[in-house]
N, CA, C and O of each residue as an XYZ file, in Angstrom:
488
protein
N      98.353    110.577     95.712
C      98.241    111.591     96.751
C      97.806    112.911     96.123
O      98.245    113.427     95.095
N      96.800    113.379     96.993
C      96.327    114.794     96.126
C      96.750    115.850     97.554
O      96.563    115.550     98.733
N      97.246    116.899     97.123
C      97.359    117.924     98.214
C      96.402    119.266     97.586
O      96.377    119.663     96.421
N      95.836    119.665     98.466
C      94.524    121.198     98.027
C      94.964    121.798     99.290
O      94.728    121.299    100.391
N      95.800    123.203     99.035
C      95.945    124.026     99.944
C      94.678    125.350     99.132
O      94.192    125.505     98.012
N      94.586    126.027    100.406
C      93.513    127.128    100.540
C      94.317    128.222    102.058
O      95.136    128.001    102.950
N      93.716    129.063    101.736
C      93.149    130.266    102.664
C      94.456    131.556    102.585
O      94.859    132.454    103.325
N      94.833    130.944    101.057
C      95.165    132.830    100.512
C      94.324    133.840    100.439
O      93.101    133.761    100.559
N      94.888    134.696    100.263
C      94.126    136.462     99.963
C      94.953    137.666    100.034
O      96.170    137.818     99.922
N      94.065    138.425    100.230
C      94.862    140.061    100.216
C      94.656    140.373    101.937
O      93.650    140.059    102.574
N      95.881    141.070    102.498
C      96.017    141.545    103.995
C      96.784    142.462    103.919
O      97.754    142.282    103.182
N      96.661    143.800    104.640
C      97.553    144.272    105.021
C      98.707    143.886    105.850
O      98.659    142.977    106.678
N     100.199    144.920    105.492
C     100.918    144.089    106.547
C     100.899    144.307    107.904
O     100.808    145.512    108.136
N     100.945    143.662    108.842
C     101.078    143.392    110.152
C      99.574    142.694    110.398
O      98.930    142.652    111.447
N      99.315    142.287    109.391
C      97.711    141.474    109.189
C      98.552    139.626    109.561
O      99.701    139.192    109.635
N      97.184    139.070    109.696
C      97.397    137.377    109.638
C      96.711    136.559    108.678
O      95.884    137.207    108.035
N      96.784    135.400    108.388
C      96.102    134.491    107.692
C      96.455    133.748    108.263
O      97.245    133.953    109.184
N      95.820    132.099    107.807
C      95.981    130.652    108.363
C      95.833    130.047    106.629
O      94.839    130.251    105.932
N      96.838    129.425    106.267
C      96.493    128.600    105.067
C      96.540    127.036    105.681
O      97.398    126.598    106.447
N      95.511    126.395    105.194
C      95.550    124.494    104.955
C      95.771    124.017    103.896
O      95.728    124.621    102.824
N      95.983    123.100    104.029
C      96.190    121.804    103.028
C      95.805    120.688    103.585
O      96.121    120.160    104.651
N      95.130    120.403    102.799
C      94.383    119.124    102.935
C      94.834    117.571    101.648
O      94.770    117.340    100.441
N      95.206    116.981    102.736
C      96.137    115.621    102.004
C      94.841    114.615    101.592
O      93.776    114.676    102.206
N      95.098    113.589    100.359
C      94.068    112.492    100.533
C      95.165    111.717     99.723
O      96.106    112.237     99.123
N      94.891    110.447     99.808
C      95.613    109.298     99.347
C      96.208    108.157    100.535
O      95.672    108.238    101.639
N      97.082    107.307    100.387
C      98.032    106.456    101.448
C      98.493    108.081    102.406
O      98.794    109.178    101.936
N      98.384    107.637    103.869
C      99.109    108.532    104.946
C     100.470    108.555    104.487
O     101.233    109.494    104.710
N     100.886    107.137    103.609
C     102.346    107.208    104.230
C     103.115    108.204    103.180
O     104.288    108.537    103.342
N     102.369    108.601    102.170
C     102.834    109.585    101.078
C     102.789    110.827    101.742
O     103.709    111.570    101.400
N     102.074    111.258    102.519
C     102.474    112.203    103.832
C     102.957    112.399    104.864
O     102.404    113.177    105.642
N     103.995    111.838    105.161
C     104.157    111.684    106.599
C     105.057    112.831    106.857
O     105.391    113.178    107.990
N     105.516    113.526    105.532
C     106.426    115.058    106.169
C     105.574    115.294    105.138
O     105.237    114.579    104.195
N     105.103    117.023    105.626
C     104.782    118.001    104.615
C     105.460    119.620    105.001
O     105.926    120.090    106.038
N     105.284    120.084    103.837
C     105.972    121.544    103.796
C     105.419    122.396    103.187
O     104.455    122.144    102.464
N     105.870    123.503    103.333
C     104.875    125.285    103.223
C     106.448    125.456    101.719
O     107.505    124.860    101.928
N     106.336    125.969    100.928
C     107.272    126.638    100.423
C     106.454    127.786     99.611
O     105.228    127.793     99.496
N     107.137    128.532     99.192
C     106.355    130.147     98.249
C     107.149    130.530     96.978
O     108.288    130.067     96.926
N     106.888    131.016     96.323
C     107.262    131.647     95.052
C     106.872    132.907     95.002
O     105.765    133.434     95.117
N     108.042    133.359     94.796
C     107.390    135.012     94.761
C     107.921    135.109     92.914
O     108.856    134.499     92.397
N     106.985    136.053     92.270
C     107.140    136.590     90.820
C     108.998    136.649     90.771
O     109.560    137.091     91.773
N     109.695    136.271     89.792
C     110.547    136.327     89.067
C     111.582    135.413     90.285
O     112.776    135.320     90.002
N     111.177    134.885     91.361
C     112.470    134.236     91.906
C     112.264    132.822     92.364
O     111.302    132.120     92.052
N     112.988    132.572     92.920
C     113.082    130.913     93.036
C     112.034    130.193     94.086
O     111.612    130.949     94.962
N     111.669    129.152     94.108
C     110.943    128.835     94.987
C     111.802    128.559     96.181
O     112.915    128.036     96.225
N     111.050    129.022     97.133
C     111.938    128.601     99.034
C     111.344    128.044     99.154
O     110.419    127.698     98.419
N     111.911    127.428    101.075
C     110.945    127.122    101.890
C     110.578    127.845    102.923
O     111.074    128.916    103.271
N     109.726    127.281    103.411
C     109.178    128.393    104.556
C     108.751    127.940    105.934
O     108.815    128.722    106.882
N     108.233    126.457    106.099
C     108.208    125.245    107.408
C     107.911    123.647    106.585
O     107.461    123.352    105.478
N     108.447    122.805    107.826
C     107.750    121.503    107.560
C     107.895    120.845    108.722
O     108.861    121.052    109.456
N     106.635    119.706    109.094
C     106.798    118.798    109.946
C     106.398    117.553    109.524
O     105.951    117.244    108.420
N     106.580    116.901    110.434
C     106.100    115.247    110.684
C     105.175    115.224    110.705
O     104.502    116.221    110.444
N     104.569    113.851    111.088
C     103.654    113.035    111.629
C     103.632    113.379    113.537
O     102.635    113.402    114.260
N     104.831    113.569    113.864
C     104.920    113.211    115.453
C     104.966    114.873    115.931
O     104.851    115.274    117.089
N     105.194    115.831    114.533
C     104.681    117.189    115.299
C     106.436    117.890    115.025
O     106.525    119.096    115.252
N     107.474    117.313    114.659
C     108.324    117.974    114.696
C     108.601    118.577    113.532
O     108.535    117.991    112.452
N     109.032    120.172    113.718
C     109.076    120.869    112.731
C     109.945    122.303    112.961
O     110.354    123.036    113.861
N     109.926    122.148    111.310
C     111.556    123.386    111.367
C     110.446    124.610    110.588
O     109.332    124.385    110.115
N     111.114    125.802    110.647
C     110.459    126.881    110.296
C     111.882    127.717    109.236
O     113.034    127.710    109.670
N     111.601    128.239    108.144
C     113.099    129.817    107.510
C     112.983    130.313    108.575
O     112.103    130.298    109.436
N     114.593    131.075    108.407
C     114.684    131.920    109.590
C     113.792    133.681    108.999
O     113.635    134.800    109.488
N     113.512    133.131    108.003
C     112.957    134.503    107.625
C     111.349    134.793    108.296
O     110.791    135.889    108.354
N     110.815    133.486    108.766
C     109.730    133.057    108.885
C     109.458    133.149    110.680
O     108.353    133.199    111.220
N     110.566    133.153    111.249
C     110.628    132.494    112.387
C     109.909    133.719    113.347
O     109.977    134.938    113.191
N     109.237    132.976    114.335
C     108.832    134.030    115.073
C     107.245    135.155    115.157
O     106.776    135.955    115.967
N     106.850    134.581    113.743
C     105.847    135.150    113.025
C     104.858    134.035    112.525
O     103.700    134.091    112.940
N     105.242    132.979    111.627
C     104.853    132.010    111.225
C     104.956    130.779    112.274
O     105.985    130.556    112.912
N     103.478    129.809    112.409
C     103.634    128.745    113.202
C     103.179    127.748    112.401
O     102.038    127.930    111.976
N     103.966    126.308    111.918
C     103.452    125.183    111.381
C     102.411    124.245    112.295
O     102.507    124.366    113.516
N     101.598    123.480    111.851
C     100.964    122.626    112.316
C     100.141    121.534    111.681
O      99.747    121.848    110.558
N      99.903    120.758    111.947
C      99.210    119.367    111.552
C      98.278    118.628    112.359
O      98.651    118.358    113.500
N      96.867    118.156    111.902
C      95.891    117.409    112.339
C      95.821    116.428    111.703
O      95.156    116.319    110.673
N      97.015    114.887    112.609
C      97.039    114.320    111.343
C      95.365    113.068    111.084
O      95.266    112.124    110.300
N      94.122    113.702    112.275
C      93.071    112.844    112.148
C      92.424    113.469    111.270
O      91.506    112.793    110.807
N      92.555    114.836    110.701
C      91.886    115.311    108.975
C      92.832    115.201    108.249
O      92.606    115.805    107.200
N      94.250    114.515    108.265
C      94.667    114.863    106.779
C      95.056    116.591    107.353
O      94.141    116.705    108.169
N      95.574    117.504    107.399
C      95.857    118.509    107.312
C      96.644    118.978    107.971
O      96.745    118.712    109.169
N      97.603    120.019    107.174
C      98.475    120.612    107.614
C      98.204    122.099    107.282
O      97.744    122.459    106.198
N      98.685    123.359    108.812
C      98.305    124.693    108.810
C      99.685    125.293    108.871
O     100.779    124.789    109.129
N      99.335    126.448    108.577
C     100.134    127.889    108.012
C      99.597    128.977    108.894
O      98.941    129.836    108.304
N      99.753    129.120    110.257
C      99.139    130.390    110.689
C     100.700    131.774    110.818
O     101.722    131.784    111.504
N     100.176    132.670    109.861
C     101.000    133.474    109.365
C     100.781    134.894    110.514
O      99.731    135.531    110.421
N     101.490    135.172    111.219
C     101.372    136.880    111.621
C     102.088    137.954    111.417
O     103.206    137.774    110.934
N     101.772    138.965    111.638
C     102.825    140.014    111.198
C     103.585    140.100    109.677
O     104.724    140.521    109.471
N     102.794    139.672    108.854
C     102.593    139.417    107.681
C     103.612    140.933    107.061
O     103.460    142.104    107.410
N     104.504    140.435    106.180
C     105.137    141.834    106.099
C     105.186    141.907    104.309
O     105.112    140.845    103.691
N     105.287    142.957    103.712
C     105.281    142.930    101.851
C     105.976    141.979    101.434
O     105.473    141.341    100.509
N     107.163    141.594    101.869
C     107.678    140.511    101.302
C     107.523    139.168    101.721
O     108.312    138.225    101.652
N     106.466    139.235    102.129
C     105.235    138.082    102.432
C     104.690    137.264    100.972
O     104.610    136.064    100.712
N     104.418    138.283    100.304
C     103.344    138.221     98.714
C     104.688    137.076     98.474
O     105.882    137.034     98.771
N     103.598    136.123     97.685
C     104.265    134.993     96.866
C     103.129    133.680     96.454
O     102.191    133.687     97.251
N     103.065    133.076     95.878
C     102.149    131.953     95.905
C     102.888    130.773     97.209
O     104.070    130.572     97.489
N     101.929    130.318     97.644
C     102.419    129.212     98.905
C     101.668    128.036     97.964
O     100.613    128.064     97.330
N     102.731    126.943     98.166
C     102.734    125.642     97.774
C     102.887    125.017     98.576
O     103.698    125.379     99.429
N     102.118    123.621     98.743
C     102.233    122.398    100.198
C     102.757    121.446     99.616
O     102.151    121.176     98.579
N     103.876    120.617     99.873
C     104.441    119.496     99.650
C     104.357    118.516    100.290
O     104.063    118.710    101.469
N     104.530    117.292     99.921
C     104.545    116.214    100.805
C     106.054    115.292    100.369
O     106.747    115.396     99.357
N     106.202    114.443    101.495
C     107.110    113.110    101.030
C     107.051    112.020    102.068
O     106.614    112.343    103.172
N     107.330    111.104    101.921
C     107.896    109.890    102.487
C     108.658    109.949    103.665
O     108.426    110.078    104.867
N     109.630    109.817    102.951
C     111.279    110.001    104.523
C     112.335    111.199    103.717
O     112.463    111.580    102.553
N     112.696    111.384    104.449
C     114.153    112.098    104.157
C     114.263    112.912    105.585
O     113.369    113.233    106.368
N     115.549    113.110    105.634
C     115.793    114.605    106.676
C     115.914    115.630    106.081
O     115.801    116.536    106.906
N     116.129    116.125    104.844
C     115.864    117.250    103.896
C     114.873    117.734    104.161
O     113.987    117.021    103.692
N     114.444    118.615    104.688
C     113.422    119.149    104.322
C     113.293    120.430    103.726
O     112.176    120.918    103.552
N     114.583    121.161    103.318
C     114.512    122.368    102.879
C     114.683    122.773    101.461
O     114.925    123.924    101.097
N     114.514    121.547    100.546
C     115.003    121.979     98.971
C     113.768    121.381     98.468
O     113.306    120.497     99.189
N     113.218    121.615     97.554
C     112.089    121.545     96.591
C     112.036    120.245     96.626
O     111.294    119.446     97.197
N     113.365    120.106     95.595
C     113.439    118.803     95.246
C     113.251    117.114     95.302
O     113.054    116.138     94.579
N     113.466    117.526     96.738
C     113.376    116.492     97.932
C     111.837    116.048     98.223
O     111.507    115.053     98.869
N     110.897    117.064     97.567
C     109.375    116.054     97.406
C     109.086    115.457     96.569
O     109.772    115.188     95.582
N     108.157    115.178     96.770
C     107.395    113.775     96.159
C     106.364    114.513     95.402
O     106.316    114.804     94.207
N     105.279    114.826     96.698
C     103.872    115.610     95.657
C     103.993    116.867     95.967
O     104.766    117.277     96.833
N     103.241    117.576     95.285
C     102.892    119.038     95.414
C     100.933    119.779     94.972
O     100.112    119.555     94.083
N     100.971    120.352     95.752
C      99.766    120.680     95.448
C      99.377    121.937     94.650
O     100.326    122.354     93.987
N      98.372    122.578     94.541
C      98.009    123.559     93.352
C      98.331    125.270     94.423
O      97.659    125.270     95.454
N      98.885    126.072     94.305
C      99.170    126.975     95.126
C      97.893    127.919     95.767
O      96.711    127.889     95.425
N      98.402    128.584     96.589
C      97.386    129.622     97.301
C      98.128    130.934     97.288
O      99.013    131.212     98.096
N      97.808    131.538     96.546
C      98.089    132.981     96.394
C      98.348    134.337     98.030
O      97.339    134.987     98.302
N      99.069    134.489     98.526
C      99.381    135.712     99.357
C      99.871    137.075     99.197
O     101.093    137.215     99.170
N      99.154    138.065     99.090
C      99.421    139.760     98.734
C      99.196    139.942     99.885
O      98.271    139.529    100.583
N     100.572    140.962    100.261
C     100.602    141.324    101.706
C     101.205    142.831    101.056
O     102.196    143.146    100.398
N      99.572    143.832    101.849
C      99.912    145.235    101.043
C     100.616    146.337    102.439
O     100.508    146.320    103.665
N     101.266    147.124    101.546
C     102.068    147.997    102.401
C     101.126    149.102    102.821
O     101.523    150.004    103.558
């Protein structure tokens, strides 16, 4: 399974972006994927994930601002980000897995893909 997320950059805050990821390999190594971020010196979170059938959890830090989504006839899963605030900035990483109901600890994936960079300026 290869995951290639894209559509970081620089925004001001109360700006938007949309990041993808684009899955290739067996579907079934995707059938949950997830958004998580790293910001410089701290731990990696999460930030959303869904299914195959569309169901999906969002951080509450996220909520309200951020919407998950998936096309699962390309392979892809979206990140449409609004109201983008400084403590936005972090690299975003896309995960995938199998099964579990976990979806909120790192650990709990399988693959991971190469990150997409987000600076969200004040």
């Amino acid at each position: 399974v290869q995951l290639q997320a894209s559509g970081g950059g620089l925004v001001q805050a109360g700006g938007s972006l949309r990041l993808s990821c684009v899955a290739s390999g067996r579907t079934l190594y995707y059938a949950i994927m997830g958004w998580f971020r790293q910001a410089p010196g701290k731990e990696r979170e999460f930030v959303a994930a869904i299914n195959r059938s569309g169901g999906s959890t969002l951080a509450d830090s996220v909520k309200g601002r951020f919407t998950i989504s998936r096309d699962n006839a390309k392979n892809t899963m979206y990140l449409e980000m609004n109201s983008l605030k400084p403590e936005d900035t972090a690299v975003y990483h896309c995960a995938s897995k199998i099964v579990g109901a976990d979806f909120y600890r790192p650990g709990e994936y399988d693959y991971w893909g190469q990150g997409t960079l987000v600076t969200v300026s004040s």
